[in-house]
Amino acid sequence: MNLAGFALAVLLIEITPGPNMAWMAGLAAAEGRRCGTAAVWGVALGLLINGLLAALGLVFVLEWAPNLLDWLRYAGAAMMLWLAVDAWRGGEQPTRASQSDGGVRRAFLTGAFINLLNPKAYIFFLLVAPQFLDGAPLDLHAALILSLIGVSIATTIHLAIVLAGSGLHGWLTTPGRTRIVRRIFALIMLIVALSFLLAQSSP
């Protein structure tokens, strides 16, 4: 396996600005570091499961249900739209979920489902990852190694993003700014939802 090449590919993908990055930064700024960190670990879990599912025969499932990736992105878009509406309506009550156990749990689950419902994450393992296996199949052992490398790199970058975003939390959530912050966060989630709908799902 060309592990160095795969690590470089993951690094280049992760440092490219995208909806996921904007969502995590916005979450940390609006809800604080604890929620942002929980989201990072949720994303990490989703990425790990993506790789393992690809190795366990996702390509055969897609042959049986070719529209599966489309349905996944529709579900992901619907989830983000619901969260965007909820955040917009919650502009008047910024502390109801911030930093609470419920808010942290929600951030973790949202991070996980964003990746589990993101067809691009599966396509990466189905099409890109095998290029670094020197012709070998993407079996469970290879998928686990590549997934752990990818998750490690992504999590490091995501934690840095959350730390940067959470640094603005105190200033942004002072009276008079909270409503604007949460509504900007709602718009970020709307952009993520649109990115799901506009993504090309066909491998």
mmCIF file of C-alpha atoms in Angstrom:
data_model
loop_
_atom_site.group_PDB
_atom_site.id
_atom_site.type_symbol
_atom_site.label_atom_id
_atom_site.label_comp_id
_atom_site.label_asym_id
_atom_site.label_seq_id
_atom_site.Cartn_x
_atom_site.Cartn_y
_atom_site.Cartn_z
ATOM 1 C CA MET A 1 0.000 0.000 0.000
ATOM 2 C CA ASN A 2 1.179 3.487 -0.848
ATOM 3 C CA LEU A 3 0.367 4.906 2.572
ATOM 4 C CA ALA A 4 2.335 8.129 2.082
ATOM 5 C CA GLY A 5 0.493 8.886 -1.147
ATOM 6 C CA PHE A 6 -2.858 8.148 0.459
ATOM 7 C CA ALA A 7 -2.041 10.363 3.457
ATOM 8 C CA LEU A 8 -1.094 13.216 1.122
ATOM 9 C CA ALA A 9 -4.349 12.808 -0.816
ATOM 10 C CA VAL A 10 -6.383 12.921 2.397
ATOM 11 C CA LEU A 11 -4.453 15.963 3.606
ATOM 12 C CA LEU A 12 -5.080 17.866 0.372
ATOM 13 C CA ILE A 13 -8.784 17.023 0.495
ATOM 14 C CA GLU A 14 -9.141 17.982 4.160
ATOM 15 C CA ILE A 15 -7.403 21.365 3.884
ATOM 16 C CA THR A 16 -9.619 22.323 0.956
ATOM 17 C CA PRO A 17 -12.383 24.585 2.304
ATOM 18 C CA GLY A 18 -15.779 22.962 2.133
ATOM 19 C CA PRO A 19 -19.198 22.769 3.796
ATOM 20 C CA ASN A 20 -18.019 20.320 6.483
ATOM 21 C CA MET A 21 -15.273 22.693 7.539
ATOM 22 C CA ALA A 22 -17.648 25.662 7.612
ATOM 23 C CA TRP A 23 -20.194 23.672 9.628
ATOM 24 C CA MET A 24 -17.701 22.665 12.319
ATOM 25 C CA ALA A 25 -16.269 26.173 12.603
ATOM 26 C CA GLY A 26 -19.767 27.634 12.795
ATOM 27 C CA LEU A 27 -20.858 25.097 15.391
ATOM 28 C CA ALA A 28 -17.852 25.821 17.609
ATOM 29 C CA ALA A 29 -18.429 29.555 17.327
ATOM 30 C CA ALA A 30 -22.160 29.327 18.023
ATOM 31 C CA GLU A 31 -22.250 26.506 20.596
ATOM 32 C CA GLY A 32 -18.736 26.467 22.033
ATOM 33 C CA ARG A 33 -15.716 24.190 22.122
ATOM 34 C CA ARG A 34 -17.426 21.250 23.851
ATOM 35 C CA CYS A 35 -20.065 20.896 21.145
ATOM 36 C CA GLY A 36 -17.495 21.499 18.420
ATOM 37 C CA THR A 37 -15.209 18.785 19.766
ATOM 38 C CA ALA A 38 -18.114 16.348 20.027
ATOM 39 C CA ALA A 39 -18.901 17.032 16.369
ATOM 40 C CA VAL A 40 -15.289 16.253 15.431
ATOM 41 C CA TRP A 41 -15.481 12.842 17.102
ATOM 42 C CA GLY A 42 -18.825 12.197 15.416
ATOM 43 C CA VAL A 43 -17.298 13.009 12.031
ATOM 44 C CA ALA A 44 -14.373 10.695 12.825
ATOM 45 C CA LEU A 45 -16.764 7.829 13.595
ATOM 46 C CA GLY A 46 -18.668 8.451 10.359
ATOM 47 C CA LEU A 47 -15.455 8.452 8.309
ATOM 48 C CA LEU A 48 -14.298 5.197 9.886
ATOM 49 C CA ILE A 49 -17.626 3.510 9.153
ATOM 50 C CA ASN A 50 -17.500 4.804 5.549
ATOM 51 C CA GLY A 51 -14.248 2.970 4.899
ATOM 52 C CA LEU A 52 -15.370 -0.241 6.556
ATOM 53 C CA LEU A 53 -18.673 -0.311 4.675
ATOM 54 C CA ALA A 54 -16.829 0.176 1.396
ATOM 55 C CA ALA A 55 -14.642 -2.830 2.204
ATOM 56 C CA LEU A 56 -17.600 -4.965 3.270
ATOM 57 C CA GLY A 57 -19.131 -4.897 -0.183
ATOM 58 C CA LEU A 58 -20.831 -1.544 -0.666
ATOM 59 C CA VAL A 59 -20.059 -1.747 -4.369
ATOM 60 C CA PHE A 60 -22.197 -4.911 -4.642
ATOM 61 C CA VAL A 61 -25.005 -3.227 -2.718
ATOM 62 C CA LEU A 62 -24.875 -0.351 -5.199
ATOM 63 C CA GLU A 63 -25.224 -2.805 -8.083
ATOM 64 C CA TRP A 64 -28.388 -4.118 -6.423
ATOM 65 C CA ALA A 65 -29.654 -0.649 -5.435
ATOM 66 C CA PRO A 66 -28.000 1.882 -7.785
ATOM 67 C CA ASN A 67 -29.998 4.794 -6.370
ATOM 68 C CA LEU A 68 -28.774 4.212 -2.808
ATOM 69 C CA LEU A 69 -26.241 7.055 -2.862
ATOM 70 C CA ASP A 70 -28.890 9.445 -4.151
ATOM 71 C CA TRP A 71 -31.228 8.489 -1.327
ATOM 72 C CA LEU A 72 -28.387 8.976 1.151
ATOM 73 C CA ARG A 73 -27.711 12.502 -0.025
ATOM 74 C CA TYR A 74 -31.412 13.352 -0.002
ATOM 75 C CA ALA A 75 -31.625 12.145 3.600
ATOM 76 C CA GLY A 76 -28.499 14.118 4.496
ATOM 77 C CA ALA A 77 -29.897 17.263 2.906
ATOM 78 C CA ALA A 78 -33.204 16.830 4.747
ATOM 79 C CA MET A 79 -31.386 16.435 8.064
ATOM 80 C CA MET A 80 -29.310 19.576 7.528
ATOM 81 C CA LEU A 81 -32.369 21.555 6.424
ATOM 82 C CA TRP A 82 -34.161 20.544 9.618
ATOM 83 C CA LEU A 83 -31.156 21.586 11.715
ATOM 84 C CA ALA A 84 -30.917 24.877 9.832
ATOM 85 C CA VAL A 85 -34.565 25.701 10.556
ATOM 86 C CA ASP A 86 -34.106 24.718 14.193
ATOM 87 C CA ALA A 87 -31.030 26.933 14.552
ATOM 88 C CA TRP A 88 -32.802 29.861 12.884
ATOM 89 C CA ARG A 89 -35.791 29.568 15.208
ATOM 90 C CA GLY A 90 -33.475 29.212 18.198
ATOM 91 C CA GLY A 91 -31.868 32.583 17.622
ATOM 92 C CA GLU A 92 -33.797 34.009 20.541
ATOM 93 C CA GLN A 93 -32.745 31.180 22.910
ATOM 94 C CA PRO A 94 -29.005 30.648 22.352
ATOM 95 C CA THR A 95 -28.239 28.832 25.577
ATOM 96 C CA ARG A 96 -30.906 26.157 25.443
ATOM 97 C CA ALA A 97 -28.562 23.525 23.936
ATOM 98 C CA SER A 98 -25.134 25.119 24.058
ATOM 99 C CA GLN A 99 -22.652 23.081 26.096
ATOM 100 C CA SER A 100 -25.418 20.943 27.667
ATOM 101 C CA ASP A 101 -25.205 17.153 27.529
ATOM 102 C CA GLY A 102 -28.074 17.169 25.040
ATOM 103 C CA GLY A 103 -26.315 19.705 22.842
ATOM 104 C CA VAL A 104 -23.056 17.751 22.922
ATOM 105 C CA ARG A 105 -24.828 14.485 22.086
ATOM 106 C CA ARG A 106 -26.645 16.176 19.253
ATOM 107 C CA ALA A 107 -23.413 17.620 17.840
ATOM 108 C CA PHE A 108 -21.767 14.176 17.952
ATOM 109 C CA LEU A 109 -24.673 12.449 16.204
ATOM 110 C CA THR A 110 -24.956 15.206 13.607
ATOM 111 C CA GLY A 111 -21.247 14.918 12.810
ATOM 112 C CA ALA A 112 -21.565 11.164 12.405
ATOM 113 C CA PHE A 113 -24.682 11.301 10.238
ATOM 114 C CA ILE A 114 -23.292 14.076 8.033
ATOM 115 C CA ASN A 115 -20.645 11.611 6.893
ATOM 116 C CA LEU A 116 -22.805 8.491 6.929
ATOM 117 C CA LEU A 117 -25.295 10.252 4.643
ATOM 118 C CA ASN A 118 -22.637 11.870 2.445
ATOM 119 C CA PRO A 119 -22.207 9.921 -0.816
ATOM 120 C CA LYS A 120 -18.882 11.651 -1.546
ATOM 121 C CA ALA A 121 -17.330 9.942 1.486
ATOM 122 C CA TYR A 122 -18.249 6.509 0.105
ATOM 123 C CA ILE A 123 -17.139 7.390 -3.403
ATOM 124 C CA PHE A 124 -13.733 8.379 -2.014
ATOM 125 C CA PHE A 125 -13.215 4.875 -0.625
ATOM 126 C CA LEU A 126 -14.719 3.141 -3.652
ATOM 127 C CA LEU A 127 -12.752 5.033 -6.312
ATOM 128 C CA VAL A 128 -9.830 6.917 -4.771
ATOM 129 C CA ALA A 129 -8.582 4.624 -1.993
ATOM 130 C CA PRO A 130 -8.029 1.580 -4.287
ATOM 131 C CA GLN A 131 -5.559 3.651 -6.351
ATOM 132 C CA PHE A 132 -3.110 3.401 -3.445
ATOM 133 C CA LEU A 133 -3.336 -0.390 -3.050
ATOM 134 C CA ASP A 134 -1.084 -1.351 -5.978
ATOM 135 C CA GLY A 135 -3.801 -3.461 -7.559
ATOM 136 C CA ALA A 136 -4.858 -5.240 -4.384
ATOM 137 C CA PRO A 137 -8.586 -5.312 -3.485
ATOM 138 C CA LEU A 138 -10.005 -3.026 -0.837
ATOM 139 C CA ASP A 139 -10.448 -5.737 1.775
ATOM 140 C CA LEU A 140 -11.291 -5.213 5.434
ATOM 141 C CA HIS A 141 -7.638 -5.084 6.535
ATOM 142 C CA ALA A 142 -6.689 -2.469 3.930
ATOM 143 C CA ALA A 143 -9.832 -0.430 4.582
ATOM 144 C CA LEU A 144 -9.130 -0.376 8.316
ATOM 145 C CA ILE A 145 -5.564 0.857 7.805
ATOM 146 C CA LEU A 146 -6.559 3.504 5.269
ATOM 147 C CA SER A 147 -9.541 4.574 7.367
ATOM 148 C CA LEU A 148 -7.410 5.033 10.479
ATOM 149 C CA ILE A 149 -4.896 7.110 8.525
ATOM 150 C CA GLY A 150 -7.634 9.207 6.984
ATOM 151 C CA VAL A 151 -9.476 9.674 10.268
ATOM 152 C CA SER A 152 -6.271 10.665 12.088
ATOM 153 C CA ILE A 153 -5.432 13.344 9.527
ATOM 154 C CA ALA A 154 -8.992 14.617 9.263
ATOM 155 C CA THR A 155 -9.497 14.721 13.043
ATOM 156 C CA THR A 156 -6.287 16.703 13.575
ATOM 157 C CA ILE A 157 -7.396 19.310 11.051
ATOM 158 C CA HIS A 158 -10.963 19.366 12.354
ATOM 159 C CA LEU A 159 -9.815 19.902 15.937
ATOM 160 C CA ALA A 160 -7.719 22.866 14.809
ATOM 161 C CA ILE A 161 -10.766 24.309 13.039
ATOM 162 C CA VAL A 162 -12.924 23.850 16.133
ATOM 163 C CA LEU A 163 -10.321 25.461 18.395
ATOM 164 C CA ALA A 164 -10.159 28.450 16.074
ATOM 165 C CA GLY A 165 -13.944 28.716 15.861
ATOM 166 C CA SER A 166 -14.502 28.305 19.593
ATOM 167 C CA GLY A 167 -12.113 31.178 20.248
ATOM 168 C CA LEU A 168 -14.834 33.466 18.910
ATOM 169 C CA HIS A 169 -17.599 31.873 20.976
ATOM 170 C CA GLY A 170 -17.422 34.210 23.968
ATOM 171 C CA TRP A 171 -17.363 37.349 21.846
ATOM 172 C CA LEU A 172 -20.031 36.183 19.421
ATOM 173 C CA THR A 173 -22.509 35.040 22.051
ATOM 174 C CA THR A 174 -22.655 38.264 24.014
ATOM 175 C CA PRO A 175 -26.092 39.931 24.160
ATOM 176 C CA GLY A 176 -27.011 41.537 20.868
ATOM 177 C CA ARG A 177 -24.839 39.236 18.778
ATOM 178 C CA THR A 178 -26.280 35.831 19.613
ATOM 179 C CA ARG A 179 -29.264 35.984 17.295
ATOM 180 C CA ILE A 180 -27.081 36.998 14.355
ATOM 181 C CA VAL A 181 -24.544 34.261 15.127
ATOM 182 C CA ARG A 182 -27.114 31.487 15.273
ATOM 183 C CA ARG A 183 -28.782 32.638 12.078
ATOM 184 C CA ILE A 184 -25.436 32.730 10.283
ATOM 185 C CA PHE A 185 -24.901 29.195 11.568
ATOM 186 C CA ALA A 186 -28.329 28.258 10.181
ATOM 187 C CA LEU A 187 -27.281 29.594 6.779
ATOM 188 C CA ILE A 188 -24.078 27.538 6.937
ATOM 189 C CA MET A 189 -26.144 24.397 7.530
ATOM 190 C CA LEU A 190 -28.379 25.395 4.622
ATOM 191 C CA ILE A 191 -25.270 25.565 2.410
ATOM 192 C CA VAL A 192 -24.273 22.092 3.612
ATOM 193 C CA ALA A 193 -27.748 20.841 2.707
ATOM 194 C CA LEU A 194 -27.475 22.351 -0.755
ATOM 195 C CA SER A 195 -24.049 20.762 -1.219
ATOM 196 C CA PHE A 196 -25.666 17.373 -0.568
ATOM 197 C CA LEU A 197 -28.354 18.033 -3.165
ATOM 198 C CA LEU A 198 -25.911 19.295 -5.792
ATOM 199 C CA ALA A 199 -23.352 16.513 -5.291
ATOM 200 C CA GLN A 200 -22.900 13.949 -8.010
ATOM 201 C CA SER A 201 -23.543 10.564 -6.431
ATOM 202 C CA SER A 202 -22.802 8.183 -9.274
ATOM 203 C CA PRO A 203 -19.482 6.372 -8.772
#
